[in-house]
Amino acid sequence: LGSQSKEEVEDNTDENMEGALIARDRVGVQDFVLLDSHTSETAFLNNLRKRYQENLIYTYIGTLLVSVNPYKELDIYTVTQMQLYRGVNFFELPPHLYAIADNAYRVMCSEYNNHFILISGESGAGKTEASKKILQYYAVTCPTTEQLQIVRDRLLLSNPVLEAFGNAKTLRNDNSSRFGKYMDIQFDFKGAPVGGHILSYLIEKSRVVHQNHGERNFHIFYQLLEGGDKDLLCWLGLERNPQKYAYLVQGRCAKVFSINDKNDWKIVRKAFSIIDFTEKDIEHLFGIVASVLHLGNIQFEEDSNGHAIIRDGTQIKWISKVLSPLNVDLAFYARDAVAKAIYGRTFTWLVNKINGSLANKDSTRKTVIGLLDIYGFEVLDTNSFEQFCINYCNEKLQQLLIEMTLKAEQEEYELEGIEWEPIPYFNNKIICDLVEQKHKGIISILDEECLRPGEATDLSFLEKLEEKVGDHAHFVTRKLADQKTRKSIDWVDFRLLHYAGEVTYCAVGSFSLPPFQVLCNSKNGIIRECFLLSELDNRRRPETVATQFKNSLMSLIEILMSKEPSYVRCIKPNENKEPGKFDDYLIRHQVKYLGLMEHLRVRRAGFAYRRKYELFLQRYKSLCPATWPHWHGPAAEGVERLIKHIGYKPEEYKLGRTKIFIRFPKTLFATEDAFEFRKHLLGMVPLEACWRGALARKEAKKRTWAVQIIRKFINGFINRKKPLCPENIEFVKLVQYKYFMKLRDHVPKNVLDKSWLQPPSILEETSEMLQKICIRNLVRKYCRGVTAERKVQLQQKVVASAVFRGKKEGYLQSINQPFMDTRLKNDINPKVLQLIQGEKIKYVTPVIKYDRNGFKARDRLLVLTQSSAYVVEMAKIKQKIDYATLKGISTSNLSDGIVVIHVPEDNKQKVEKCNVATGSLWLEARSWG
Ligand SMILES: Nc1ncnc2c1ncn2[C@@H]1O[C@H](COP(=O)(O)OP(=O)(O)OP(=O)(O)O)[C@@H](O)[C@H]1O
């Protein structure tokens, strides 16, 4: 269980359960069956709102999960959260998708049966996100092997491909799935995911040729144009600018802030390679995407016979040739029909191809969990054949939900030996029949109209409907409506009274065209696979789209009926995709459309709460002296004693074979409150002892640890001078670390700073090297920083120092002050200075003269430059001696620091014999080189 122990998780779960119940006033109840007024829509909404405002987006109705889209990232989908929910009893943690996913998985593993999770809700409510999160949950928590990683990757990566071809930006959702999806995840006997299978329903083909304002075509078109490389676009004859394509400009929002087409293109391209698409497949696939775009740009004109001819031939060379004696309107209609058919069937091909890569070839028995992500009830301003199918599908799924819930309730009662009490509820079978009944239902009538000889029109279809189902309580047309409703129904409309409300459908465009022969002969392999020549066989009665849909829905229902259900109902909180905004009106509508009140009524009709005897007794045993602290008999009897003691009335509960059933939430809450109170009184003594014990154990553990550390340290110190060995390694490392950390704050900051941190003996050598490096760096830094101007100043300083040292009061105090050459200039004749400065001064030193009495006088300077030696007085050059005139300079060999300047005889008068003194002269002169 990752970083948490099982006990810790159990502790948490207990707290969560209690926390949720205690805090119910603030955060509402976590299961709607615990609502006192369970039939009140307002109470339902209040509970949902309370929780949503606390970021609690999930609430149960029994085992059904209601989810409200938070429109913000919540920290509840981490791996730690996944681990927390793994294998934990459904009701012991706050409601979560992971609890639903885990429960289905655990029951599947233990009972070896199949499951499905039905996720429904309106566009933007969070269905796709929920199904992705469930898939991720299985990917992370189920056992797997390296070999199975590829299956896992394919399952996860099938999503971006399907989303590219099947999702689009709509006004309600920037990534709206425009098809229904059922995905089976197959597990082997060890519970490892080993394969999958996808069924798709009713891709919204009309979007290929038309988009409403603010909406886009399917993502793949924009991804190809934005992300496809130049060569690919050139090969497909496409330009990068989406504005060039009639099928992409109608919504006027080809670029969307929240969508990164270029990036998504890369993901899709990568996914293709993982899910086993060949380069040929990909080539054909993009060929089709491109030809749909070209198709959209074909324009027709009328010829002299009133037939449509193609105005501009440039597009047509990219697609197959279309020759048809249609008028211009029909030609456009046919063009769009071809585009829709091509795209729709290619999508089906794509799903099949993905299925090929997800298929598990091994024939051993598998169990499955199916995820059904299906569009919710849809009511638009104009509802077409597509909405008719979607709403029919929802009607069927609602029927399934009610039937299965009722069945499950009934079965549980039977199993527990409790008498079944009939539950009043609205059975929507009557509406399903209106749509699907053989010969009499709307779909049969549509089929008949399509297949009968003669031309079928939208109006003839409507007349037939009125004739055959006109007297049905859930069907109305303008002709059949009363005075009041007539105005709201058009002549081409019919209205159905669904379980969720009324929807008016427009009968226009209910008929589809047969496939075109030209497509069956295409060179594109995918198109040839999608349009089979056998379909053109006139002797076969082709299935209409409505019948195809009805049949696929029937088989879906059959698939679902054979499995154990779980439900997730998603709710969209507002129309603006805004976090924290709870739009009461909008949500009330969805609560109705999703059949939640009906479901709650069915779930609550009998009993609000049920629990296994063992669990109930374990929790509440402290409320009865006979069961506290231990009950040794059977749990059922213990519970009986317990509830008798706390005074349950006979109408409040029933005892089944393995569970207690409590009818009203208030009974449970009273028990829970009593338990809280009791806990405070009872818990003190044992709790304190337990707490002290735990504290002592913790303290002892800490002490043992400390002793070990100290022992290690001493051992390290004793052995510190040895070469590195296990005994001293930690100690040495610690010492090194400490010294370096300290040294870091004590390195000299400038060249004059000669301080250095005393190293421990094991680091002496290192320290010495470090010090050298450090000084070298400082010197280098200092030298680099000396400007030419500063250099001159320094030279002057040397002169000044020689001039003033020992002669001028306060000289020593003044040398730390910034140097000002004016001082020098004032004392030494500027001309002299200039003269000397012109040459490179090599050395300056006072000349010591002995007077008659043998006293030294330092009144002159000897300045050595490159070419001359000067004897300088304060204000003037006393003497300039060209080296050329000298016979040489020599030192006395008595180490007395006397320099002898050898002057030729004839210069004798000019140059006084002078002794150049100071011990440093010779040394310094040497250092001049
Ligand atoms: N659990 C969640 N946490 C955070 N954001 C979410 C969550 N669920 C949904 N959303 C946000 O809402 C958006 C719409 O969600 P999603 O695409 O799942 O809706 P949908 O019901 O599948 O819609 P459609 O029927 O149009 O496909 C997401 O793109 C995401 O921004």
mmCIF file of N, CA, C and O and ligand atoms in Angstrom, residues 57-58 69-74 77 121-130 133 170 173 175-178 373 375, ligand 1:
data_model
loop_
_atom_site.group_PDB
_atom_site.id
_atom_site.type_symbol
_atom_site.label_atom_id
_atom_site.label_comp_id
_atom_site.label_asym_id
_atom_site.label_seq_id
_atom_site.Cartn_x
_atom_site.Cartn_y
_atom_site.Cartn_z
ATOM 1 N N ILE A 57 -17.047 16.825 -4.713
ATOM 2 C CA ILE A 57 -17.815 16.763 -5.962
ATOM 3 C C ILE A 57 -18.557 15.448 -6.124
ATOM 4 O O ILE A 57 -19.364 15.307 -7.023
ATOM 5 N N TYR A 58 -18.222 14.481 -5.262
ATOM 6 C CA TYR A 58 -18.879 13.174 -5.399
ATOM 7 C C TYR A 58 -19.859 12.903 -4.259
ATOM 8 O O TYR A 58 -19.568 13.197 -3.104
ATOM 9 N N ASN A 69 -18.991 18.464 -12.061
ATOM 10 C CA ASN A 69 -17.723 18.924 -12.667
ATOM 11 C C ASN A 69 -17.152 20.108 -11.875
ATOM 12 O O ASN A 69 -17.785 21.151 -11.766
ATOM 13 N N PRO A 70 -15.938 19.972 -11.321
ATOM 14 C CA PRO A 70 -15.390 21.085 -10.521
ATOM 15 C C PRO A 70 -14.812 22.192 -11.389
ATOM 16 O O PRO A 70 -14.571 23.283 -10.914
ATOM 17 N N TYR A 71 -14.552 21.910 -12.638
ATOM 18 C CA TYR A 71 -13.894 22.859 -13.552
ATOM 19 C C TYR A 71 -12.628 23.431 -12.940
ATOM 20 O O TYR A 71 -12.278 24.589 -13.156
ATOM 21 N N LYS A 72 -11.955 22.637 -12.127
ATOM 22 C CA LYS A 72 -10.639 23.022 -11.626
ATOM 23 C C LYS A 72 -9.948 21.739 -11.173
ATOM 24 O O LYS A 72 -10.609 20.728 -10.911
ATOM 25 N N GLU A 73 -8.613 21.811 -11.096
ATOM 26 C CA GLU A 73 -7.859 20.621 -10.703
ATOM 27 C C GLU A 73 -8.002 20.397 -9.203
ATOM 28 O O GLU A 73 -7.714 21.291 -8.413
ATOM 29 N N LEU A 74 -8.452 19.233 -8.812
ATOM 30 C CA LEU A 74 -8.537 18.907 -7.384
ATOM 31 C C LEU A 74 -7.465 17.874 -7.065
ATOM 32 O O LEU A 74 -7.101 17.050 -7.916
ATOM 33 N N TYR A 77 -6.742 12.952 -7.210
ATOM 34 C CA TYR A 77 -6.491 11.901 -8.205
ATOM 35 C C TYR A 77 -5.038 11.441 -8.184
ATOM 36 O O TYR A 77 -4.506 11.006 -9.185
ATOM 37 N N GLY A 121 -24.243 11.826 -18.718
ATOM 38 C CA GLY A 121 -24.383 13.224 -18.323
ATOM 39 C C GLY A 121 -24.356 14.064 -19.581
ATOM 40 O O GLY A 121 -24.001 13.563 -20.657
ATOM 41 N N GLU A 122 -24.688 15.330 -19.442
ATOM 42 C CA GLU A 122 -24.744 16.133 -20.662
ATOM 43 C C GLU A 122 -23.357 16.607 -21.079
ATOM 44 O O GLU A 122 -22.364 16.370 -20.365
ATOM 45 N N SER A 123 -23.315 17.215 -22.236
ATOM 46 C CA SER A 123 -22.030 17.607 -22.788
ATOM 47 C C SER A 123 -21.296 18.551 -21.827
ATOM 48 O O SER A 123 -21.856 19.536 -21.358
ATOM 49 N N GLY A 124 -20.059 18.222 -21.515
ATOM 50 C CA GLY A 124 -19.251 19.067 -20.629
ATOM 51 C C GLY A 124 -19.396 18.714 -19.160
ATOM 52 O O GLY A 124 -18.805 19.362 -18.304
ATOM 53 N N ALA A 125 -20.159 17.658 -18.865
ATOM 54 C CA ALA A 125 -20.391 17.316 -17.452
ATOM 55 C C ALA A 125 -19.217 16.555 -16.837
ATOM 56 O O ALA A 125 -19.103 16.462 -15.619
ATOM 57 N N GLY A 126 -18.347 16.019 -17.689
ATOM 58 C CA GLY A 126 -17.154 15.353 -17.156
ATOM 59 C C GLY A 126 -17.122 13.843 -17.365
ATOM 60 O O GLY A 126 -16.396 13.142 -16.680
ATOM 61 N N LYS A 127 -17.865 13.353 -18.364
ATOM 62 C CA LYS A 127 -17.909 11.898 -18.598
ATOM 63 C C LYS A 127 -16.555 11.362 -19.067
ATOM 64 O O LYS A 127 -16.048 10.387 -18.538
ATOM 65 N N THR A 128 -16.000 12.051 -20.080
ATOM 66 C CA THR A 128 -14.749 11.549 -20.659
ATOM 67 C C THR A 128 -13.638 11.599 -19.614
ATOM 68 O O THR A 128 -12.848 10.658 -19.502
ATOM 69 N N GLU A 129 -13.610 12.685 -18.841
ATOM 70 C CA GLU A 129 -12.584 12.798 -17.793
ATOM 71 C C GLU A 129 -12.755 11.641 -16.808
ATOM 72 O O GLU A 129 -11.781 11.036 -16.377
ATOM 73 N N ALA A 130 -13.996 11.354 -16.457
ATOM 74 C CA ALA A 130 -14.244 10.277 -15.492
ATOM 75 C C ALA A 130 -13.763 8.943 -16.050
ATOM 76 O O ALA A 130 -13.089 8.175 -15.349
ATOM 77 N N LYS A 133 -10.086 8.715 -15.926
ATOM 78 C CA LYS A 133 -9.557 8.550 -14.564
ATOM 79 C C LYS A 133 -9.721 7.107 -14.093
ATOM 80 O O LYS A 133 -8.870 6.580 -13.386
ATOM 81 N N THR A 170 -16.960 22.396 -29.090
ATOM 82 C CA THR A 170 -18.329 22.876 -29.241
ATOM 83 C C THR A 170 -18.494 24.074 -28.312
ATOM 84 O O THR A 170 -17.575 24.403 -27.563
ATOM 85 N N ASN A 173 -18.241 22.553 -24.725
ATOM 86 C CA ASN A 173 -17.056 21.828 -24.248
ATOM 87 C C ASN A 173 -15.978 21.900 -25.332
ATOM 88 O O ASN A 173 -16.234 21.563 -26.479
ATOM 89 N N ASN A 175 -13.509 20.114 -25.691
ATOM 90 C CA ASN A 175 -13.064 18.783 -26.135
ATOM 91 C C ASN A 175 -14.245 17.822 -26.022
ATOM 92 O O ASN A 175 -14.231 16.873 -25.252
ATOM 93 N N SER A 176 -15.261 18.110 -26.818
ATOM 94 C CA SER A 176 -16.494 17.347 -26.684
ATOM 95 C C SER A 176 -16.426 16.061 -27.504
ATOM 96 O O SER A 176 -16.081 16.091 -28.694
ATOM 97 N N SER A 177 -16.759 14.931 -26.862
ATOM 98 C CA SER A 177 -16.802 13.663 -27.615
ATOM 99 C C SER A 177 -18.050 13.693 -28.468
ATOM 100 O O SER A 177 -19.153 13.842 -27.932
ATOM 101 N N ARG A 178 -17.873 13.523 -29.740
ATOM 102 C CA ARG A 178 -19.027 13.551 -30.630
ATOM 103 C C ARG A 178 -19.412 12.139 -31.067
ATOM 104 O O ARG A 178 -19.885 11.916 -32.180
ATOM 105 N N ASP A 373 -19.193 5.480 -21.957
ATOM 106 C CA ASP A 373 -19.175 6.951 -21.881
ATOM 107 C C ASP A 373 -20.129 7.425 -22.965
ATOM 108 O O ASP A 373 -19.801 7.411 -24.144
ATOM 109 N N TYR A 375 -23.248 10.058 -24.479
ATOM 110 C CA TYR A 375 -23.859 11.388 -24.434
ATOM 111 C C TYR A 375 -25.159 11.358 -23.645
ATOM 112 O O TYR A 375 -25.962 10.454 -23.753
HETATM 113 N N1 LIG B 1 -12.914 15.660 -12.425
HETATM 114 C C1 LIG B 1 -12.575 16.768 -13.070
HETATM 115 N N2 LIG B 1 -11.645 17.590 -12.543
HETATM 116 C C2 LIG B 1 -11.297 18.731 -13.172
HETATM 117 N N3 LIG B 1 -11.841 19.143 -14.338
HETATM 118 C C3 LIG B 1 -12.774 18.375 -14.915
HETATM 119 C C4 LIG B 1 -13.191 17.143 -14.322
HETATM 120 N N4 LIG B 1 -14.129 16.618 -15.109
HETATM 121 C C5 LIG B 1 -14.280 17.452 -16.148
HETATM 122 N N5 LIG B 1 -13.477 18.505 -16.051
HETATM 123 C C6 LIG B 1 -13.355 19.665 -16.979
HETATM 124 O O1 LIG B 1 -14.510 19.721 -17.786
HETATM 125 C C7 LIG B 1 -14.187 19.585 -19.158
HETATM 126 C C8 LIG B 1 -15.256 18.768 -19.866
HETATM 127 O O2 LIG B 1 -15.212 17.443 -19.402
HETATM 128 P P1 LIG B 1 -15.452 16.196 -20.365
HETATM 129 O O3 LIG B 1 -14.810 16.386 -21.688
HETATM 130 O O4 LIG B 1 -15.125 14.976 -19.608
HETATM 131 O O5 LIG B 1 -17.015 16.318 -20.564
HETATM 132 P P2 LIG B 1 -17.977 15.277 -21.276
HETATM 133 O O6 LIG B 1 -19.111 15.039 -20.347
HETATM 134 O O7 LIG B 1 -17.228 14.090 -21.734
HETATM 135 O O8 LIG B 1 -18.488 16.143 -22.473
HETATM 136 P P3 LIG B 1 -18.894 15.665 -23.945
HETATM 137 O O9 LIG B 1 -20.160 14.917 -23.835
HETATM 138 O O10 LIG B 1 -19.048 16.968 -24.658
HETATM 139 O O11 LIG B 1 -17.751 14.877 -24.446
HETATM 140 C C9 LIG B 1 -12.825 18.935 -19.186
HETATM 141 O O12 LIG B 1 -12.112 19.289 -20.339
HETATM 142 C C10 LIG B 1 -12.187 19.487 -17.927
HETATM 143 O O13 LIG B 1 -11.681 20.771 -18.182
#
